[in-house]
Short mmCIF file of C-alpha atoms in Angstrom, two decimals:
data_model
loop_
_atom_site.label_atom_id
_atom_site.label_comp_id
_atom_site.label_asym_id
_atom_site.label_seq_id
_atom_site.Cartn_x
_atom_site.Cartn_y
_atom_site.Cartn_z
CA MET A 1 51.79 115.91 105.91
CA SER A 2 49.01 116.79 108.31
CA ALA A 3 49.95 120.49 108.48
CA ARG A 4 50.35 120.55 104.71
CA PHE A 5 46.83 119.22 104.37
CA VAL A 6 45.07 120.93 107.26
CA ALA A 7 46.44 124.47 106.81
CA PRO A 8 45.10 125.11 103.27
CA VAL A 9 41.77 123.38 104.07
CA VAL A 10 41.21 125.54 107.16
CA MET A 11 42.22 128.62 105.18
CA GLY A 12 39.80 127.70 102.37
CA LEU A 13 36.91 127.10 104.79
CA LEU A 14 37.58 130.44 106.49
CA MET A 15 37.55 132.28 103.16
CA LEU A 16 34.35 130.52 102.07
CA GLY A 17 32.73 131.40 105.41
CA LEU A 18 33.80 135.01 105.06
CA TRP A 19 32.42 135.11 101.51
CA GLU A 20 29.08 133.60 102.58
CA GLY A 21 28.94 135.99 105.57
CA ILE A 22 29.58 139.09 103.47
CA VAL A 23 27.01 138.04 100.86
CA ARG A 24 24.38 137.46 103.56
CA ILE A 25 25.09 140.49 105.74
CA ALA A 26 25.34 142.95 102.82
CA GLU A 27 22.42 141.21 101.09
CA VAL A 28 24.29 141.01 97.79
CA PRO A 29 21.86 139.64 95.16
CA PRO A 30 23.00 136.33 93.58
CA TYR A 31 23.13 137.89 90.08
CA VAL A 32 25.94 140.17 91.34
CA LEU A 33 27.78 137.76 93.60
CA PRO A 34 26.32 134.40 94.64
CA GLY A 35 27.52 132.93 97.93
CA PRO A 36 29.33 129.60 97.99
CA ILE A 37 26.25 127.74 99.18
CA VAL A 38 24.21 128.97 96.22
CA VAL A 39 27.09 128.03 93.89
CA ALA A 40 27.21 124.54 95.40
CA GLU A 41 23.44 124.16 95.00
CA THR A 42 23.66 125.27 91.37
CA LEU A 43 26.48 122.79 90.81
CA VAL A 44 24.14 120.01 91.92
CA SER A 45 20.97 121.25 90.20
CA ASP A 46 22.73 122.08 86.89
CA TRP A 47 24.94 118.97 86.89
CA GLY A 48 23.01 117.56 83.92
CA THR A 49 24.09 120.53 81.77
CA LEU A 50 27.51 121.08 83.26
CA ALA A 51 28.80 117.49 83.35
CA PRO A 52 28.76 116.91 79.53
CA SER A 53 30.55 120.25 79.10
CA LEU A 54 33.14 119.24 81.67
CA TRP A 55 33.81 116.00 79.79
CA ILE A 56 34.19 117.86 76.48
CA THR A 57 36.69 120.34 77.95
CA LEU A 58 38.59 117.54 79.69
CA GLU A 59 38.67 115.47 76.53
CA ILE A 60 40.16 118.31 74.49
CA THR A 61 42.64 119.07 77.28
CA LEU A 62 43.86 115.50 77.59
CA GLU A 63 44.05 114.97 73.84
CA ALA A 64 46.04 118.18 73.46
CA LEU A 65 48.34 117.15 76.32
CA ALA A 66 48.94 113.75 74.74
CA ALA A 67 49.74 115.38 71.40
CA ALA A 68 52.04 117.85 73.18
CA VAL A 69 53.92 114.98 74.84
CA VAL A 70 54.38 113.10 71.57
CA VAL A 71 55.43 116.12 69.51
CA GLY A 72 57.44 117.76 72.30
CA VAL A 73 59.46 114.67 73.13
CA LEU A 74 60.02 113.69 69.50
CA LEU A 75 61.22 117.19 68.63
CA ALA A 76 63.45 117.29 71.71
CA VAL A 77 65.05 113.98 70.75
CA LEU A 78 65.55 115.22 67.18
CA PHE A 79 67.15 118.40 68.55
CA SER A 80 69.49 116.38 70.74
CA LEU A 81 70.52 114.20 67.80
CA SER A 82 71.11 117.03 65.35
CA ARG A 83 72.40 120.46 66.19
CA TRP A 84 71.30 121.65 62.73
CA ILE A 85 67.69 120.64 63.21
CA GLU A 86 67.69 122.39 66.58
CA LEU A 87 69.23 125.57 65.19
CA SER A 88 66.73 125.73 62.36
CA LEU A 89 63.55 124.84 64.26
CA PHE A 90 63.93 126.06 67.83
CA PRO A 91 63.37 129.77 67.06
CA TYR A 92 60.01 128.89 65.46
CA ALA A 93 59.00 126.90 68.50
CA ILE A 94 59.72 130.00 70.57
CA ILE A 95 57.69 132.19 68.18
CA LEU A 96 54.74 129.81 68.56
CA GLN A 97 55.13 130.03 72.31
CA VAL A 98 55.35 133.80 72.66
CA THR A 99 52.52 134.63 70.26
CA PRO A 100 49.37 135.00 72.41
CA ILE A 101 46.98 132.17 71.72
CA VAL A 102 44.04 134.59 71.82
CA ALA A 103 45.55 136.36 68.82
CA ILE A 104 46.01 133.28 66.64
CA ALA A 105 42.97 131.32 67.78
CA PRO A 106 40.59 133.06 65.29
CA LEU A 107 42.94 132.17 62.43
CA ILE A 108 43.18 128.56 63.50
CA ILE A 109 39.42 128.35 63.92
CA ALA A 110 38.90 129.79 60.44
CA TRP A 111 41.45 127.44 58.84
CA ALA A 112 40.67 124.21 60.68
CA ASN A 113 37.02 124.40 59.65
CA ASP A 114 36.12 122.12 62.51
CA VAL A 115 35.52 123.48 65.99
CA GLU A 116 36.83 120.52 67.94
CA LEU A 117 39.97 120.21 65.81
CA SER A 118 40.71 123.92 66.12
CA LEU A 119 40.29 123.82 69.89
CA LEU A 120 42.64 120.87 70.00
CA ILE A 121 45.25 122.73 67.95
CA CYS A 122 45.02 125.80 70.19
CA ALA A 123 45.37 123.82 73.41
CA TRP A 124 48.25 121.85 71.90
CA LEU A 125 50.05 125.04 70.84
CA VAL A 126 49.99 126.37 74.38
CA ALA A 127 50.91 123.06 75.99
CA PHE A 128 53.76 121.73 73.93
CA PHE A 129 56.51 124.28 74.53
CA PRO A 130 57.25 123.56 78.23
CA ILE A 131 57.57 119.88 77.38
CA LEU A 132 59.85 120.63 74.45
CA SER A 133 62.13 123.08 76.22
CA ASN A 134 62.35 121.08 79.45
CA THR A 135 63.07 117.83 77.63
CA VAL A 136 65.74 119.52 75.49
CA LEU A 137 67.32 120.86 78.68
CA GLY A 138 67.15 117.41 80.30
CA LEU A 139 68.64 115.60 77.29
CA ARG A 140 71.56 118.02 77.47
CA SER A 141 72.00 117.93 81.25
CA VAL A 142 73.84 114.64 81.20
CA ASP A 143 76.91 114.13 83.37
CA HIS A 144 79.76 114.54 80.89
CA ASN A 145 81.75 111.79 82.60
CA LEU A 146 78.88 109.38 82.04
CA LEU A 147 78.91 110.42 78.39
CA ALA A 148 82.65 109.68 78.32
CA LEU A 149 81.95 106.29 79.87
CA PHE A 150 79.39 105.46 77.19
CA GLU A 151 81.90 106.49 74.55
CA LEU A 152 84.55 104.31 76.18
CA TYR A 153 82.31 101.27 75.92
CA GLY A 154 81.51 102.02 72.31
CA ALA A 155 77.83 102.92 72.78
CA GLY A 156 76.54 104.73 69.69
CA ARG A 157 74.09 107.62 69.61
CA TRP A 158 71.11 105.34 69.87
CA LYS A 159 72.25 103.40 72.94
CA THR A 160 73.40 106.63 74.57
CA LEU A 161 69.95 108.09 73.96
CA ILE A 162 68.04 105.11 75.34
CA HIS A 163 70.23 104.26 78.32
CA LEU A 164 71.57 107.67 79.28
CA ARG A 165 69.93 110.75 77.79
CA LEU A 166 66.28 109.73 78.13
CA PRO A 167 66.53 108.58 81.77
CA ALA A 168 68.53 111.71 82.63
CA ALA A 169 65.86 113.87 80.96
CA LEU A 170 62.91 112.17 82.71
CA PRO A 171 62.73 114.51 85.76
CA TYR A 172 62.94 117.57 83.48
CA PHE A 173 60.27 116.15 81.16
CA LEU A 174 57.95 115.49 84.11
CA GLY A 175 58.48 119.05 85.34
CA GLY A 176 57.47 120.30 81.89
CA LEU A 177 54.51 117.92 81.82
CA ARG A 178 53.09 119.37 85.04
CA ILE A 179 53.23 122.88 83.59
CA SER A 180 51.76 121.71 80.30
CA GLY A 181 48.84 119.95 82.00
CA GLY A 182 47.58 123.27 83.34
CA LEU A 183 48.40 125.10 80.12
CA ALA A 184 46.48 122.58 78.00
CA LEU A 185 43.38 123.29 80.07
CA ILE A 186 43.91 127.04 79.80
CA GLY A 187 44.48 126.71 76.04
CA ALA A 188 41.30 124.68 75.62
CA VAL A 189 39.21 127.16 77.63
CA VAL A 190 40.66 130.24 75.91
CA ALA A 191 40.10 128.74 72.48
CA GLU A 192 36.52 127.91 73.40
CA PHE A 193 35.94 131.50 74.46
CA VAL A 194 37.32 132.72 71.14
CA ALA A 195 35.35 130.17 69.15
CA GLY A 196 32.31 131.10 71.22
CA THR A 197 30.07 128.72 69.36
CA GLY A 198 27.30 126.89 71.12
CA GLY A 199 26.19 123.64 69.66
CA SER A 200 25.98 119.99 70.39
CA ALA A 201 29.59 119.83 71.54
CA SER A 202 30.18 122.70 73.94
CA GLY A 203 32.65 122.86 76.77
CA LEU A 204 32.71 124.69 80.08
CA ALA A 205 33.89 127.99 78.59
CA TRP A 206 30.78 128.09 76.45
CA ARG A 207 28.65 127.39 79.53
CA ILE A 208 30.25 130.43 81.19
CA LEU A 209 29.57 132.64 78.17
CA GLU A 210 26.02 131.34 77.87
CA ALA A 211 25.33 131.81 81.58
CA GLY A 212 26.70 135.35 81.30
CA TYR A 213 24.28 136.19 78.47
CA GLN A 214 21.42 134.77 80.48
CA LEU A 215 22.57 136.50 83.70
CA ARG A 216 22.68 133.11 85.43
CA ILE A 217 25.64 134.14 87.54
CA PRO A 218 25.52 131.18 89.99
CA ARG A 219 25.88 128.80 87.00
CA MET A 220 28.82 130.86 85.79
CA PHE A 221 30.49 130.39 89.14
CA ALA A 222 29.66 126.67 89.14
CA ALA A 223 31.32 126.26 85.73
CA LEU A 224 34.31 128.22 87.00
CA VAL A 225 34.57 125.92 90.01
CA LEU A 226 34.56 122.92 87.68
CA ILE A 227 37.36 124.39 85.55
CA SER A 228 39.48 125.00 88.64
CA ALA A 229 38.71 121.53 89.96
CA ALA A 230 39.71 120.02 86.62
CA GLY A 231 42.99 121.95 86.68
CA ILE A 232 43.75 120.82 90.22
CA ALA A 233 42.89 117.22 89.37
CA ILE A 234 45.20 117.28 86.34
CA TYR A 235 48.01 118.76 88.42
CA LEU A 236 47.58 116.19 91.18
CA ALA A 237 47.42 113.31 88.71
CA LEU A 238 50.62 114.46 86.98
CA SER A 239 52.34 115.01 90.34
CA LEU A 240 51.42 111.47 91.33
CA LEU A 241 52.76 110.14 88.01
CA SER A 242 55.98 112.09 88.55
CA TYR A 243 56.33 110.73 92.08
CA LEU A 244 55.72 107.15 90.99
CA LEU A 245 58.38 107.39 88.30
CA LEU A 246 61.00 109.17 90.42
CA TRP A 247 60.56 108.25 94.06
CA ARG A 248 63.23 105.60 94.08
CA TRP A 249 66.06 107.69 92.76
CA HIS A 250 65.48 111.38 92.19
CA GLU A 251 66.19 114.03 94.81
CA SER A 252 62.95 115.88 94.06
CA ALA A 253 60.84 112.90 95.11
CA ILE A 254 62.60 112.21 98.38
CA SER A 255 60.74 113.59 101.38
CA PRO A 256 62.90 115.06 104.13
CA GLU A 257 63.13 112.80 107.17
CA GLY A 258 61.65 113.67 110.54
CA MET B 1 106.73 93.95 78.79
CA ARG B 2 105.09 97.23 77.90
CA LEU B 3 101.33 97.41 77.80
CA VAL B 4 100.91 101.00 76.68
CA ALA B 5 103.16 104.00 76.17
CA ALA B 6 102.64 107.71 75.65
CA ARG B 7 105.16 109.17 73.18
CA GLY B 8 105.69 112.91 73.28
CA VAL B 9 102.02 113.62 73.85
CA SER B 10 100.99 117.28 73.63
CA LYS B 11 97.56 118.78 74.04
CA VAL B 12 96.49 122.30 73.25
CA PHE B 13 92.85 123.01 74.02
CA ALA B 14 90.60 125.10 71.80
CA ASN B 15 90.95 128.03 74.21
CA GLY B 16 94.71 128.02 73.64
CA VAL B 17 95.69 126.43 76.96
CA ARG B 18 98.67 124.12 76.53
CA ALA B 19 97.81 121.31 78.95
CA LEU B 20 100.53 118.88 77.90
CA ASP B 21 103.84 119.37 76.14
CA GLY B 22 105.73 116.28 75.09
CA ALA B 23 104.68 113.99 77.91
CA SER B 24 106.12 110.48 77.67
CA LEU B 25 105.26 107.52 79.83
CA ASP B 26 105.76 103.76 79.74
CA VAL B 27 103.30 101.47 81.45
CA GLY B 28 104.42 97.90 82.05
CA GLN B 29 102.15 94.88 81.95
CA GLY B 30 100.71 94.21 85.42
CA GLU B 31 102.30 97.30 86.90
CA PHE B 32 100.84 99.68 89.49
CA LEU B 33 101.93 103.11 88.29
CA SER B 34 101.00 106.40 89.89
CA VAL B 35 101.07 109.72 88.07
CA LEU B 36 101.79 112.38 90.67
CA GLY B 37 101.60 116.10 90.06
CA PRO B 38 100.17 119.40 91.23
CA SER B 39 96.65 120.29 90.13
CA GLY B 40 96.58 121.73 86.63
CA CYS B 41 99.61 119.75 85.44
CA GLY B 42 97.58 117.90 82.82
CA LYS B 43 97.68 114.49 84.48
CA SER B 44 93.95 113.94 84.02
CA THR B 45 94.24 115.03 80.39
CA LEU B 46 97.05 112.52 79.88
CA LEU B 47 94.85 109.79 81.34
CA ARG B 48 91.92 110.71 79.06
CA ILE B 49 94.25 110.68 76.07
CA VAL B 50 95.48 107.19 77.02
CA ALA B 51 91.84 106.09 77.32
CA GLY B 52 91.09 107.47 73.86
CA LEU B 53 88.52 109.93 75.22
CA THR B 54 90.51 112.96 74.07
CA PRO B 55 92.68 113.07 70.96
CA PRO B 56 96.25 114.35 71.44
CA SER B 57 97.33 117.46 69.52
CA ALA B 58 100.72 115.87 68.87
CA GLY B 59 102.43 112.63 69.80
CA ALA B 60 100.86 109.21 70.05
CA ILE B 61 99.66 106.45 72.33
CA GLU B 62 101.27 103.11 71.50
CA TRP B 63 99.85 99.73 72.33
CA PRO B 64 102.71 97.27 71.62
CA ALA B 65 100.47 94.21 71.98
CA GLY B 66 97.35 95.82 70.53
CA LYS B 67 94.80 97.97 72.33
CA THR B 68 93.32 96.24 75.34
CA ASP B 69 90.03 96.60 77.13
CA LEU B 70 90.22 99.24 79.78
CA GLY B 71 88.26 100.41 82.77
CA PHE B 72 88.06 104.04 83.83
CA VAL B 73 87.32 105.42 87.28
CA PHE B 74 86.57 109.12 87.56
CA GLN B 75 87.12 111.42 90.53
CA GLU B 76 83.37 111.37 91.12
CA PRO B 77 81.58 108.02 91.34
CA THR B 78 79.67 108.97 88.15
CA LEU B 79 76.83 106.53 88.76
CA MET B 80 73.47 106.62 87.01
CA PRO B 81 71.05 107.62 89.80
CA TRP B 82 68.16 105.82 88.10
CA ALA B 83 69.85 102.44 88.26
CA THR B 84 70.64 100.19 91.24
CA ALA B 85 74.20 99.27 92.19
CA LEU B 86 73.77 96.10 90.12
CA GLY B 87 72.41 98.03 87.13
CA ASN B 88 75.30 100.48 87.28
CA VAL B 89 77.94 97.76 87.44
CA ALA B 90 76.26 95.80 84.65
CA LEU B 91 76.23 98.85 82.33
CA PRO B 92 79.45 98.07 80.40
CA LEU B 93 78.20 94.52 79.78
CA ARG B 94 74.78 95.81 78.74
CA LEU B 95 76.35 98.19 76.25
CA GLY B 96 78.46 95.28 75.04
CA GLY B 97 75.35 93.22 74.32
CA VAL B 98 75.82 90.61 77.07
CA ALA B 99 72.59 88.75 77.89
CA ARG B 100 70.74 89.80 81.02
CA GLY B 101 71.31 86.68 83.12
CA GLU B 102 75.03 86.59 82.46
CA ARG B 103 75.59 90.29 82.95
CA GLU B 104 73.73 90.31 86.27
CA ALA B 105 75.73 87.34 87.52
CA ARG B 106 79.00 88.98 86.52
CA ALA B 107 77.96 92.35 87.99
CA ALA B 108 77.00 90.69 91.30
CA ASP B 109 80.39 88.99 91.24
CA ALA B 110 82.19 92.32 90.68
CA LEU B 111 80.23 93.90 93.54
CA GLY B 112 81.38 91.04 95.75
CA HIS B 113 85.00 91.73 94.81
CA VAL B 114 84.75 95.33 96.07
CA GLY B 115 83.08 94.26 99.31
CA LEU B 116 79.51 95.16 98.37
CA ALA B 117 77.89 91.73 98.29
CA GLY B 118 74.28 92.17 99.38
CA PHE B 119 74.05 95.73 98.07
CA GLU B 120 72.96 94.71 94.54
CA HIS B 121 69.55 96.32 94.75
CA THR B 122 70.57 99.47 96.60
CA TRP B 123 70.12 102.82 94.88
CA PRO B 124 73.09 105.19 94.59
CA ARG B 125 71.45 107.81 96.84
CA GLU B 126 71.34 105.23 99.63
CA LEU B 127 75.10 104.62 99.46
CA SER B 128 77.88 106.53 101.23
CA GLY B 129 80.62 108.27 99.23
CA GLY B 130 83.03 105.40 99.79
CA MET B 131 80.46 102.79 98.77
CA LYS B 132 79.59 104.73 95.61
CA MET B 133 83.27 104.73 94.71
CA ARG B 134 83.37 100.97 95.28
CA VAL B 135 80.45 100.58 92.86
CA SER B 136 82.35 102.73 90.37
CA ILE B 137 85.42 100.50 90.71
CA ALA B 138 83.29 97.37 90.33
CA ARG B 139 81.83 98.83 87.13
CA ALA B 140 85.32 99.50 85.77
CA LEU B 141 86.41 95.93 86.58
CA VAL B 142 83.27 94.06 85.45
CA THR B 143 84.59 93.55 81.92
CA ALA B 144 87.84 92.13 83.40
CA PRO B 145 89.97 94.75 81.63
CA ARG B 146 93.76 94.43 81.52
CA LEU B 147 94.19 98.13 82.21
CA LEU B 148 92.50 100.19 84.91
CA LEU B 149 92.79 103.98 84.60
CA MET B 150 91.94 105.91 87.75
CA ASP B 151 91.63 109.69 87.84
CA GLU B 152 92.07 110.84 91.48
CA PRO B 153 89.36 108.38 92.51
CA PHE B 154 89.69 108.86 96.26
CA ALA B 155 90.43 112.59 96.38
CA ALA B 156 86.93 113.52 97.55
CA LEU B 157 86.75 110.91 100.32
CA ASP B 158 87.59 111.28 103.98
CA GLU B 159 90.94 109.91 105.15
CA ILE B 160 89.64 106.81 106.92
CA THR B 161 87.61 105.75 103.90
CA ARG B 162 90.52 106.57 101.60
CA HIS B 163 92.92 104.35 103.54
CA ARG B 164 90.49 101.47 103.50
CA LEU B 165 89.86 101.81 99.78
CA ASN B 166 93.63 102.03 99.15
CA ALA B 167 94.12 98.72 100.98
CA ASP B 168 91.21 97.05 99.19
CA LEU B 169 92.36 98.29 95.78
CA LEU B 170 95.83 96.88 96.41
CA ALA B 171 94.38 93.54 97.49
CA LEU B 172 92.27 93.39 94.31
CA TRP B 173 95.27 94.30 92.18
CA GLU B 174 97.49 91.65 93.81
CA ARG B 175 94.79 89.02 93.37
CA THR B 176 93.73 89.84 89.82
CA GLY B 177 96.86 91.11 88.11
CA PHE B 178 95.45 93.96 86.04
CA THR B 179 97.57 97.02 85.27
CA VAL B 180 96.78 100.29 87.06
CA VAL B 181 97.56 103.85 86.10
CA PHE B 182 96.56 105.90 89.13
CA VAL B 183 96.46 109.69 88.88
CA THR B 184 96.79 111.49 92.20
CA HIS B 185 98.06 114.68 93.80
CA SER B 186 98.80 112.92 97.09
CA VAL B 187 102.42 111.93 97.72
CA PHE B 188 101.34 109.61 100.55
CA GLU B 189 98.78 107.81 98.43
CA SER B 190 101.14 107.32 95.50
CA VAL B 191 103.95 105.94 97.70
CA PHE B 192 101.60 103.61 99.54
CA LEU B 193 100.04 102.17 96.40
CA SER B 194 102.46 102.06 93.57
CA GLN B 195 105.56 100.33 92.31
CA ARG B 196 106.58 103.35 90.32
CA ILE B 197 105.66 107.03 90.42
CA ALA B 198 105.82 109.35 87.43
CA VAL B 199 106.18 112.92 88.65
CA MET B 200 104.67 115.60 86.41
CA ALA B 201 105.42 119.30 86.20
CA ALA B 202 102.82 121.92 85.32
CA ARG B 203 102.52 124.64 82.68
CA PRO B 204 103.16 122.97 80.34
CA GLY B 205 102.45 119.49 81.65
CA ARG B 206 105.21 116.93 81.17
CA VAL B 207 106.68 113.92 82.97
CA LEU B 208 109.75 115.19 84.78
CA SER B 209 111.07 112.25 86.76
CA GLU B 210 110.28 108.76 87.93
CA ILE B 211 110.60 107.20 91.37
CA ALA B 212 110.75 103.45 91.95
CA VAL B 213 108.96 102.32 95.10
CA ASP B 214 110.42 98.85 95.63
CA ALA B 215 108.86 98.14 99.02
CA PRO B 216 107.37 94.64 99.04
CA TYR B 217 103.66 93.80 98.84
CA PRO B 218 101.36 93.19 100.53
CA ARG B 219 101.53 96.65 102.01
CA THR B 220 99.50 96.90 105.18
CA ALA B 221 98.65 99.53 107.74
CA ALA B 222 102.03 98.73 109.31
CA PHE B 223 103.78 99.92 106.14
CA ARG B 224 101.94 103.24 106.40
CA THR B 225 103.53 103.93 109.81
CA SER B 226 107.01 102.54 109.01
CA ALA B 227 110.19 104.59 108.80
CA ASP B 228 110.73 103.15 105.31
CA TYR B 229 107.40 104.64 104.15
CA ALA B 230 108.24 108.00 105.72
CA ALA B 231 111.62 108.08 103.98
CA ARG B 232 110.06 107.26 100.63
CA CYS B 233 107.42 109.93 101.10
CA ARG B 234 110.14 112.46 101.90
CA LEU B 235 111.98 111.53 98.69
CA ALA B 236 108.80 111.77 96.61
CA SER B 237 107.90 115.12 98.20
CA ALA B 238 111.33 116.47 97.29
CA GLN B 239 110.86 115.34 93.69
CA LEU B 240 107.41 116.90 93.56
CA ALA B 241 108.79 120.17 94.96
CA GLU B 242 111.46 120.10 92.27
CA ALA B 243 108.80 119.50 89.62
CA MET B 244 106.77 122.42 90.90
CA ALA B 245 109.84 124.67 90.83
CA ALA B 246 110.79 123.57 87.30
#
């Protein structure tokens, strides 16, 4: 625990120190590369502009993630219940996944006719596939002897789903969820870049674009820091959720002794 | 009185493997019957066909007095890792729609019968291999079935644990009076446990001969070291060798 915490913190501080040192010694102007102290100062001084943008980006990310969970799990369950549905739909889910979001974002933005809705759709598109494919894998990775046991006791599809397939799929789903949390954020940011519209509701990506136009490089870095921090926070929150749901029984959540 | 019988049961799998060819077997009410054979002789397949988990390609399973409830114990404990010992044992009752209070009381009772009183709220990962198998047996017995089918249940356990579970299974059987069909590839285990041994031959699987083991119960550790036991094991080994040569 302590080494796991101390080692990356020490490493991070060293890198930040090195960065600050290089910037100072080489006298790099802040509009080329601001040092970490300047970035931190900007983060504080520009908080009034950056905070609302952070909330907007987070809101889109979380909404997209929620939609990805609902659609991904529902589709996965449908797939597990009907081989035909899976055969007919799964290839299209893959097509959606492999098509770069940057390429379809302009289309979605043009069709949705509403910036926030189109951002939501883009983030959702990127986020839902890991949940779908992991949950499908989990629903299928059921001990076949347990399936036989359920059959022996006359459990139908529904009871087998509730009492056997869904619990067995939970660790896989949570693994997918952790990937999707980061992807939803990436999807939201990428879509914002493509949309590129400033206005009353503008997220962090727009702040980065705007700061770039205005050559306010420290603010650009500050917005970048916030995006990273948001991604880390989402990952940690989902890891905690995963641990809370699995720590009693799943191998992945059991810490090695000693 | 016969409880269940296999009549000329054959099984050809989709890949063309002929696992069973005309296997016939009578199981008497209250009997402890072992099915002994080399690995790959189709004994597990026969057991699954009796349980109704696999349909036979030819032949039939007859239930002279109507199909009874049955319990099944696999070679692996096959527990749900997300449920406690109590939750695992209560599963058959839960699937049968028994109310929570009753099913938990009956599951706790079944755990007591296999020597796991006090382990109700333990998770499978916290249990040893032998204890997991006890939970699995408790789950099979929680519905008080008249027939218990066991598919090499102790094959993966160490010898000390296996001997103890053999003794405890016999004690349960003597006390409760259910019927057991016990699949094994161990001559020693089948002689120690059963009243009758059906010896199977492989490729294609069929029942070749039967051995009566008329040593009295209760059979204790003393029986395991007796000359009588050794003689019976020798006889069964000879029959198994014959089956493997056939």
